[in-house]
Short mmCIF file of C-alpha atoms in Angstrom, two decimals:
data_model
loop_
_atom_site.label_atom_id
_atom_site.label_comp_id
_atom_site.label_asym_id
_atom_site.label_seq_id
_atom_site.Cartn_x
_atom_site.Cartn_y
_atom_site.Cartn_z
CA UNK A 1 -0.08 -0.19 -0.16
CA UNK A 2 1.33 3.41 -1.16
CA UNK A 3 2.44 5.73 2.39
CA UNK A 4 -0.17 8.43 2.24
CA UNK A 5 1.62 12.66 1.45
CA UNK A 6 2.88 13.98 4.56
CA UNK A 7 1.71 17.70 5.31
CA UNK A 8 4.82 19.13 3.55
CA UNK A 9 3.67 17.04 0.02
CA UNK A 10 0.44 18.20 0.08
CA UNK A 11 1.27 21.63 1.36
CA UNK A 12 2.74 22.03 -1.77
CA UNK A 13 0.24 20.64 -4.32
CA UNK A 14 -2.14 22.52 -2.60
CA UNK A 15 -0.17 25.63 -3.36
CA UNK A 16 0.36 24.35 -7.01
CA UNK A 17 -3.17 24.79 -7.48
CA UNK A 18 -3.79 27.83 -6.29
CA UNK A 19 -0.80 29.55 -8.58
CA UNK A 20 -3.00 28.50 -11.65
CA UNK A 21 -5.02 31.48 -10.79
CA UNK A 22 -5.36 34.06 -13.50
CA UNK A 23 -3.37 37.52 -12.33
CA UNK A 24 -3.45 40.64 -14.03
CA UNK A 25 -0.30 41.10 -16.60
CA UNK A 26 0.26 37.02 -15.48
CA UNK A 27 2.19 39.19 -13.12
CA UNK A 28 1.62 36.31 -10.06
CA UNK A 29 1.93 38.62 -7.53
CA UNK A 30 1.60 36.40 -4.60
CA UNK A 31 4.29 34.52 -2.31
CA UNK A 32 3.21 31.26 0.44
CA UNK A 33 4.57 30.92 3.69
CA UNK A 34 3.85 27.40 4.48
CA UNK A 35 4.23 26.21 8.34
CA UNK A 36 2.67 23.25 11.12
CA UNK A 37 -0.44 23.06 9.01
CA UNK A 38 -1.39 26.50 7.76
CA UNK A 39 -0.50 28.79 4.72
CA UNK A 40 -0.11 31.86 4.52
CA UNK A 41 -0.78 34.20 1.49
CA UNK A 42 1.07 36.98 1.00
CA UNK A 43 1.37 39.84 -2.13
CA UNK A 44 4.32 40.43 -3.58
CA UNK A 45 4.94 43.84 -3.95
CA UNK A 46 7.85 43.02 -6.59
CA UNK A 47 4.82 42.00 -8.44
CA UNK A 48 3.25 45.17 -8.87
CA UNK A 49 2.35 47.71 -11.69
CA UNK A 50 2.47 50.59 -10.28
CA UNK A 51 1.24 52.44 -13.82
CA UNK A 52 -1.37 50.41 -14.26
CA UNK A 53 -2.67 49.45 -10.39
CA UNK A 54 -1.29 51.92 -8.87
CA UNK A 55 -3.52 51.28 -5.76
CA UNK A 56 -2.64 47.71 -5.81
CA UNK A 57 -6.05 46.80 -6.44
CA UNK A 58 -6.20 44.62 -9.64
CA UNK A 59 -2.52 43.10 -7.12
CA UNK A 60 -5.11 42.12 -4.79
CA UNK A 61 -8.09 40.17 -6.72
CA UNK A 62 -5.49 38.41 -8.24
CA UNK A 63 -4.15 37.02 -5.04
CA UNK A 64 -7.70 36.92 -4.03
CA UNK A 65 -8.47 33.92 -7.28
CA UNK A 66 -5.41 32.10 -5.76
CA UNK A 67 -6.82 32.25 -1.81
CA UNK A 68 -10.24 30.31 -4.16
CA UNK A 69 -8.15 27.75 -5.58
CA UNK A 70 -6.37 27.45 -2.14
CA UNK A 71 -9.13 26.70 -0.70
CA UNK A 72 -11.42 23.97 -2.81
CA UNK A 73 -7.82 22.64 -3.73
CA UNK A 74 -8.47 22.07 0.36
CA UNK A 75 -11.34 20.71 0.09
CA UNK A 76 -11.24 18.50 -2.51
CA UNK A 77 -8.39 16.91 -0.74
CA UNK A 78 -11.10 16.91 2.40
CA UNK A 79 -9.43 18.90 4.95
CA UNK A 80 -10.99 21.31 6.78
CA UNK A 81 -9.73 25.55 7.16
CA UNK A 82 -10.31 27.84 8.65
CA UNK A 83 -9.58 31.09 6.24
CA UNK A 84 -8.71 34.53 8.53
CA UNK A 85 -8.78 37.00 6.22
CA UNK A 86 -5.35 40.16 6.50
CA UNK A 87 -4.99 38.92 10.25
CA UNK A 88 -2.74 41.30 10.83
CA UNK A 89 -3.24 45.05 10.66
CA UNK A 90 0.16 45.93 11.17
CA UNK A 91 1.42 44.00 8.56
CA UNK A 92 -1.08 44.99 5.26
CA UNK A 93 0.82 42.47 2.75
CA UNK A 94 -0.19 39.49 4.82
CA UNK A 95 -3.70 38.74 3.21
CA UNK A 96 -4.94 35.39 4.52
CA UNK A 97 -3.79 32.54 6.87
CA UNK A 98 -5.42 29.40 5.89
CA UNK A 99 -5.43 26.99 8.67
CA UNK A 100 -5.75 23.51 8.28
CA UNK A 101 -7.24 20.37 9.45
CA UNK A 102 -6.13 17.32 8.03
CA UNK A 103 -8.58 15.07 10.13
CA UNK A 104 -11.13 14.52 7.21
CA UNK A 105 -14.08 15.89 7.00
CA UNK A 106 -17.03 15.43 4.92
CA UNK A 107 -16.86 16.09 1.43
CA UNK A 108 -18.26 19.77 1.05
CA UNK A 109 -20.14 19.77 -2.79
CA UNK A 110 -18.08 23.12 -3.67
CA UNK A 111 -14.92 20.80 -3.64
CA UNK A 112 -16.17 19.57 -7.00
CA UNK A 113 -15.46 22.94 -9.04
CA UNK A 114 -11.50 22.07 -8.08
CA UNK A 115 -11.81 19.22 -10.66
CA UNK A 116 -12.03 23.01 -13.11
CA UNK A 117 -8.44 24.51 -11.90
CA UNK A 118 -6.96 22.86 -14.16
CA UNK A 119 -8.63 23.26 -17.34
CA UNK A 120 -9.55 27.67 -16.91
CA UNK A 121 -8.31 29.24 -19.07
CA UNK A 122 -8.02 32.91 -20.53
CA UNK A 123 -9.38 33.19 -24.28
CA UNK A 124 -7.70 36.69 -26.17
CA UNK A 125 -9.37 35.36 -28.72
CA UNK A 126 -12.76 36.03 -30.96
CA UNK A 127 -15.53 33.33 -29.09
CA UNK A 128 -18.01 31.22 -31.00
CA UNK A 129 -21.27 33.26 -31.61
CA UNK A 130 -23.91 30.78 -29.70
CA UNK A 131 -25.22 32.38 -27.07
CA UNK A 132 -24.51 31.65 -23.42
CA UNK A 133 -27.46 29.69 -21.51
CA UNK A 134 -29.33 31.44 -18.92
CA UNK A 135 -28.71 28.81 -16.48
CA UNK A 136 -24.82 29.24 -16.89
CA UNK A 137 -25.35 33.19 -16.95
CA UNK A 138 -27.63 32.43 -12.99
CA UNK A 139 -24.70 30.10 -12.26
CA UNK A 140 -22.26 32.71 -12.35
CA UNK A 141 -24.31 35.38 -10.55
CA UNK A 142 -24.69 32.90 -7.47
CA UNK A 143 -21.34 32.19 -7.75
CA UNK A 144 -20.55 35.61 -6.87
CA UNK A 145 -23.24 36.07 -4.24
CA UNK A 146 -21.86 33.38 -2.65
CA UNK A 147 -18.42 35.15 -1.84
CA UNK A 148 -19.89 38.39 -1.21
CA UNK A 149 -19.58 40.23 -4.76
CA UNK A 150 -21.74 40.88 -7.42
CA UNK A 151 -22.01 40.26 -11.23
CA UNK A 152 -24.31 41.80 -13.56
CA UNK A 153 -24.48 40.54 -16.87
CA UNK A 154 -25.07 43.60 -19.50
CA UNK A 155 -28.05 42.24 -21.42
CA UNK A 156 -29.37 45.59 -23.59
CA UNK A 157 -27.71 46.84 -26.46
CA UNK A 158 -27.94 49.95 -25.62
CA UNK A 159 -25.59 49.39 -22.27
CA UNK A 160 -23.50 46.87 -23.97
CA UNK A 161 -22.75 49.44 -26.50
CA UNK A 162 -21.80 51.52 -24.09
CA UNK A 163 -19.42 49.21 -22.40
CA UNK A 164 -17.53 49.11 -26.19
CA UNK A 165 -17.17 52.31 -26.40
CA UNK A 166 -15.51 53.02 -22.48
CA UNK A 167 -13.03 49.99 -23.70
CA UNK A 168 -12.17 51.95 -26.99
CA UNK A 169 -11.62 55.69 -24.77
CA UNK A 170 -9.61 53.69 -21.95
CA UNK A 171 -7.70 51.84 -24.61
CA UNK A 172 -6.70 55.39 -26.50
CA UNK A 173 -5.86 57.35 -22.91
CA UNK A 174 -3.13 54.08 -22.21
CA UNK A 175 -1.80 53.45 -24.71
CA UNK A 176 -0.84 57.82 -24.48
CA UNK A 177 0.52 57.35 -21.79
CA UNK A 178 4.53 56.37 -22.69
CA UNK A 179 4.76 55.15 -18.58
CA UNK A 180 1.93 53.03 -18.85
CA UNK A 181 3.65 51.74 -22.19
CA UNK A 182 7.28 50.90 -20.25
CA UNK A 183 5.33 49.08 -18.00
CA UNK A 184 3.37 46.63 -20.65
CA UNK A 185 6.74 46.02 -22.42
CA UNK A 186 8.47 44.85 -19.48
CA UNK A 187 5.94 42.49 -18.41
CA UNK A 188 5.59 40.38 -21.97
CA UNK A 189 8.06 37.90 -21.59
CA UNK A 190 9.02 34.39 -23.45
CA UNK A 191 7.64 31.54 -22.18
CA UNK A 192 10.50 29.96 -20.37
CA UNK A 193 10.47 33.28 -17.89
CA UNK A 194 7.19 31.50 -16.60
CA UNK A 195 5.39 34.87 -16.05
CA UNK A 196 4.32 38.22 -17.85
CA UNK A 197 2.34 38.50 -21.36
CA UNK A 198 3.92 35.63 -23.74
CA UNK A 199 5.59 37.08 -26.84
CA UNK A 200 7.46 34.39 -28.52
CA UNK A 201 11.72 34.99 -27.92
CA UNK A 202 12.47 35.82 -31.82
CA UNK A 203 10.31 38.53 -31.81
CA UNK A 204 10.02 39.37 -28.11
CA UNK A 205 12.77 42.38 -28.25
CA UNK A 206 10.93 44.02 -31.30
CA UNK A 207 7.78 43.41 -29.73
CA UNK A 208 8.92 45.60 -26.46
CA UNK A 209 10.51 48.17 -28.57
CA UNK A 210 7.58 48.80 -30.21
CA UNK A 211 5.07 48.75 -27.49
CA UNK A 212 7.52 51.67 -25.58
CA UNK A 213 8.04 53.52 -28.23
CA UNK A 214 4.67 53.55 -29.99
CA UNK A 215 0.83 54.13 -29.51
CA UNK A 216 -0.92 51.69 -30.78
CA UNK A 217 -3.91 52.40 -29.32
CA UNK A 218 -6.14 53.04 -31.94
CA UNK A 219 -5.56 49.36 -33.67
CA UNK A 220 -5.47 47.75 -30.08
CA UNK A 221 -9.05 49.73 -29.52
CA UNK A 222 -10.26 48.49 -32.91
CA UNK A 223 -9.76 44.73 -31.58
CA UNK A 224 -11.27 45.46 -28.67
CA UNK A 225 -14.04 46.86 -30.02
CA UNK A 226 -14.54 44.08 -32.40
CA UNK A 227 -13.95 41.77 -29.27
CA UNK A 228 -16.50 43.08 -27.19
CA UNK A 229 -18.56 43.77 -29.72
CA UNK A 230 -19.02 39.81 -30.52
CA UNK A 231 -18.81 38.47 -27.06
CA UNK A 232 -21.99 36.16 -26.27
CA UNK A 233 -21.64 37.65 -22.88
CA UNK A 234 -20.35 41.10 -21.15
CA UNK A 235 -20.77 41.55 -17.44
CA UNK A 236 -19.31 43.16 -14.72
CA UNK A 237 -18.01 42.22 -10.81
CA UNK A 238 -18.42 44.11 -8.37
CA UNK A 239 -18.33 44.56 -4.66
CA UNK A 240 -20.42 47.17 -2.03
CA UNK A 241 -16.89 48.27 -1.11
CA UNK A 242 -13.41 49.82 -2.06
CA UNK A 243 -10.82 48.14 0.04
CA UNK A 244 -8.57 44.84 0.69
CA UNK A 245 -10.87 42.59 1.96
CA UNK A 246 -13.12 44.16 -0.84
CA UNK A 247 -10.81 43.10 -3.57
CA UNK A 248 -9.88 39.82 -1.90
CA UNK A 249 -13.65 39.00 -1.88
CA UNK A 250 -13.49 40.34 -5.85
CA UNK A 251 -10.59 37.99 -6.08
CA UNK A 252 -12.27 34.74 -5.01
CA UNK A 253 -15.84 35.77 -6.50
CA UNK A 254 -14.24 36.29 -9.94
CA UNK A 255 -12.46 32.95 -9.44
CA UNK A 256 -15.49 30.90 -8.51
CA UNK A 257 -17.54 33.01 -11.95
CA UNK A 258 -14.32 31.41 -13.80
CA UNK A 259 -14.33 28.11 -12.31
CA UNK A 260 -18.63 28.02 -12.27
CA UNK A 261 -18.28 28.59 -16.55
CA UNK A 262 -16.01 26.64 -16.78
CA UNK A 263 -17.85 23.55 -15.86
CA UNK A 264 -20.54 25.36 -18.90
CA UNK A 265 -18.46 24.95 -20.65
CA UNK A 266 -16.78 28.83 -20.93
CA UNK A 267 -14.06 30.29 -21.26
CA UNK A 268 -13.40 34.44 -19.84
CA UNK A 269 -11.38 37.65 -20.86
CA UNK A 270 -11.05 40.82 -19.62
CA UNK A 271 -11.55 44.54 -20.91
CA UNK A 272 -10.77 46.11 -17.11
CA UNK A 273 -8.58 49.42 -19.34
CA UNK A 274 -12.29 51.92 -18.42
CA UNK A 275 -12.11 50.12 -14.18
CA UNK A 276 -8.39 51.14 -14.62
CA UNK A 277 -8.85 54.76 -15.00
CA UNK A 278 -10.74 56.75 -12.44
CA UNK A 279 -12.38 59.02 -14.86
CA UNK A 280 -14.15 56.07 -16.96
CA UNK A 281 -15.09 53.63 -13.39
CA UNK A 282 -18.14 55.79 -12.66
CA UNK A 283 -19.47 55.77 -16.02
CA UNK A 284 -19.33 51.81 -15.87
CA UNK A 285 -20.82 51.97 -12.30
CA UNK A 286 -23.19 53.55 -13.95
CA UNK A 287 -23.78 50.30 -16.61
CA UNK A 288 -24.95 48.31 -13.58
CA UNK A 289 -27.18 51.07 -12.00
CA UNK A 290 -24.66 52.97 -10.11
CA UNK A 291 -24.84 51.35 -6.97
CA UNK A 292 -21.39 49.33 -5.64
CA UNK A 293 -17.75 49.45 -7.14
CA UNK A 294 -16.82 47.54 -10.78
CA UNK A 295 -13.91 45.74 -9.90
CA UNK A 296 -13.78 43.78 -13.23
CA UNK A 297 -14.91 44.02 -16.84
CA UNK A 298 -15.46 40.24 -18.19
CA UNK A 299 -16.42 38.80 -21.93
CA UNK A 300 -17.95 35.34 -21.83
CA UNK A 301 -18.39 32.71 -24.55
CA UNK A 302 -17.10 29.17 -25.51
CA UNK A 303 -13.49 29.13 -27.42
CA UNK A 304 -13.03 28.59 -30.93
CA UNK A 305 -10.47 26.05 -30.64
CA UNK A 306 -8.41 24.08 -27.25
CA UNK A 307 -6.26 26.62 -25.31
CA UNK A 308 -2.72 26.32 -23.79
CA UNK A 309 -2.34 27.37 -20.61
CA UNK A 310 -0.15 30.66 -20.01
CA UNK A 311 2.89 29.75 -17.94
CA UNK A 312 3.65 29.50 -14.15
CA UNK A 313 6.53 30.26 -12.71
CA UNK A 314 8.10 26.94 -10.45
CA UNK A 315 6.85 26.60 -6.94
CA UNK A 316 10.15 27.17 -5.16
CA UNK A 317 9.55 30.30 -6.16
CA UNK A 318 6.45 31.41 -4.32
CA UNK A 319 6.84 29.19 -1.42
CA UNK A 320 8.32 29.40 1.63
CA UNK A 321 8.83 27.07 4.94
CA UNK A 322 8.27 29.59 8.18
#
């Protein structure tokens, strides 16, 4: 009979599934301290995007996505957990302590979502034209609510049109900023580097130079317009407040929405540009009635082909034993 895995092996396995979460620019801004038996999630500010995300809002959302994966992975092992968010006010980068009880617990239904952690993909191409079934929409709305957030599908043609125009306007503003372009170029990496926005080794130097030095906002806006207009579903995910605790909730909600969507065969990508610009974020809020704070603008649909996973850093780079 095979020997049962010890805690160190189990902890590394949990983190290995946590880091499959999405993150802005695929920056993977997380770090894990492992103890006996707990997992601490910390924000890694060395991987921040100070131009694109000056308040660390999206960084914290990304960590919230990883946290939800961690909790689901623990549930999938039938572990009992206690999740303490922001356990020390004096340590703002300490986002969560997940204490593990390794005694076998009764399996919870949500543990079945863990099977979609490795299957989830971001789709940056045009979706198939078929509509998203209402059952899937309702399930994703419930998924966001389960984490203390909300998901508002943009149903009317007018709201969809306005969302597209805000994305186009935001593209123009961001690409006109040389500092923003330099930051984007710095995160254009080859797959072997394990993070960032993937470009081929052959084209990487040229691609980085072009992005740094040329305002391509018009072309990007045109492409984003086509993607958004032809997406079966556009939706805004938001929270009732706008601080670190709300951002963590938004991340957990986002990941739950993505995994539930994945269970219906859906893929997603992000049109967050107007939420990243303060002068436009309020207009995104107006699209959903002006209540709460928009955190993520999603496009969802069915991918036209099988997608490859984005690269990930070695686990040794994101784990330390306390």
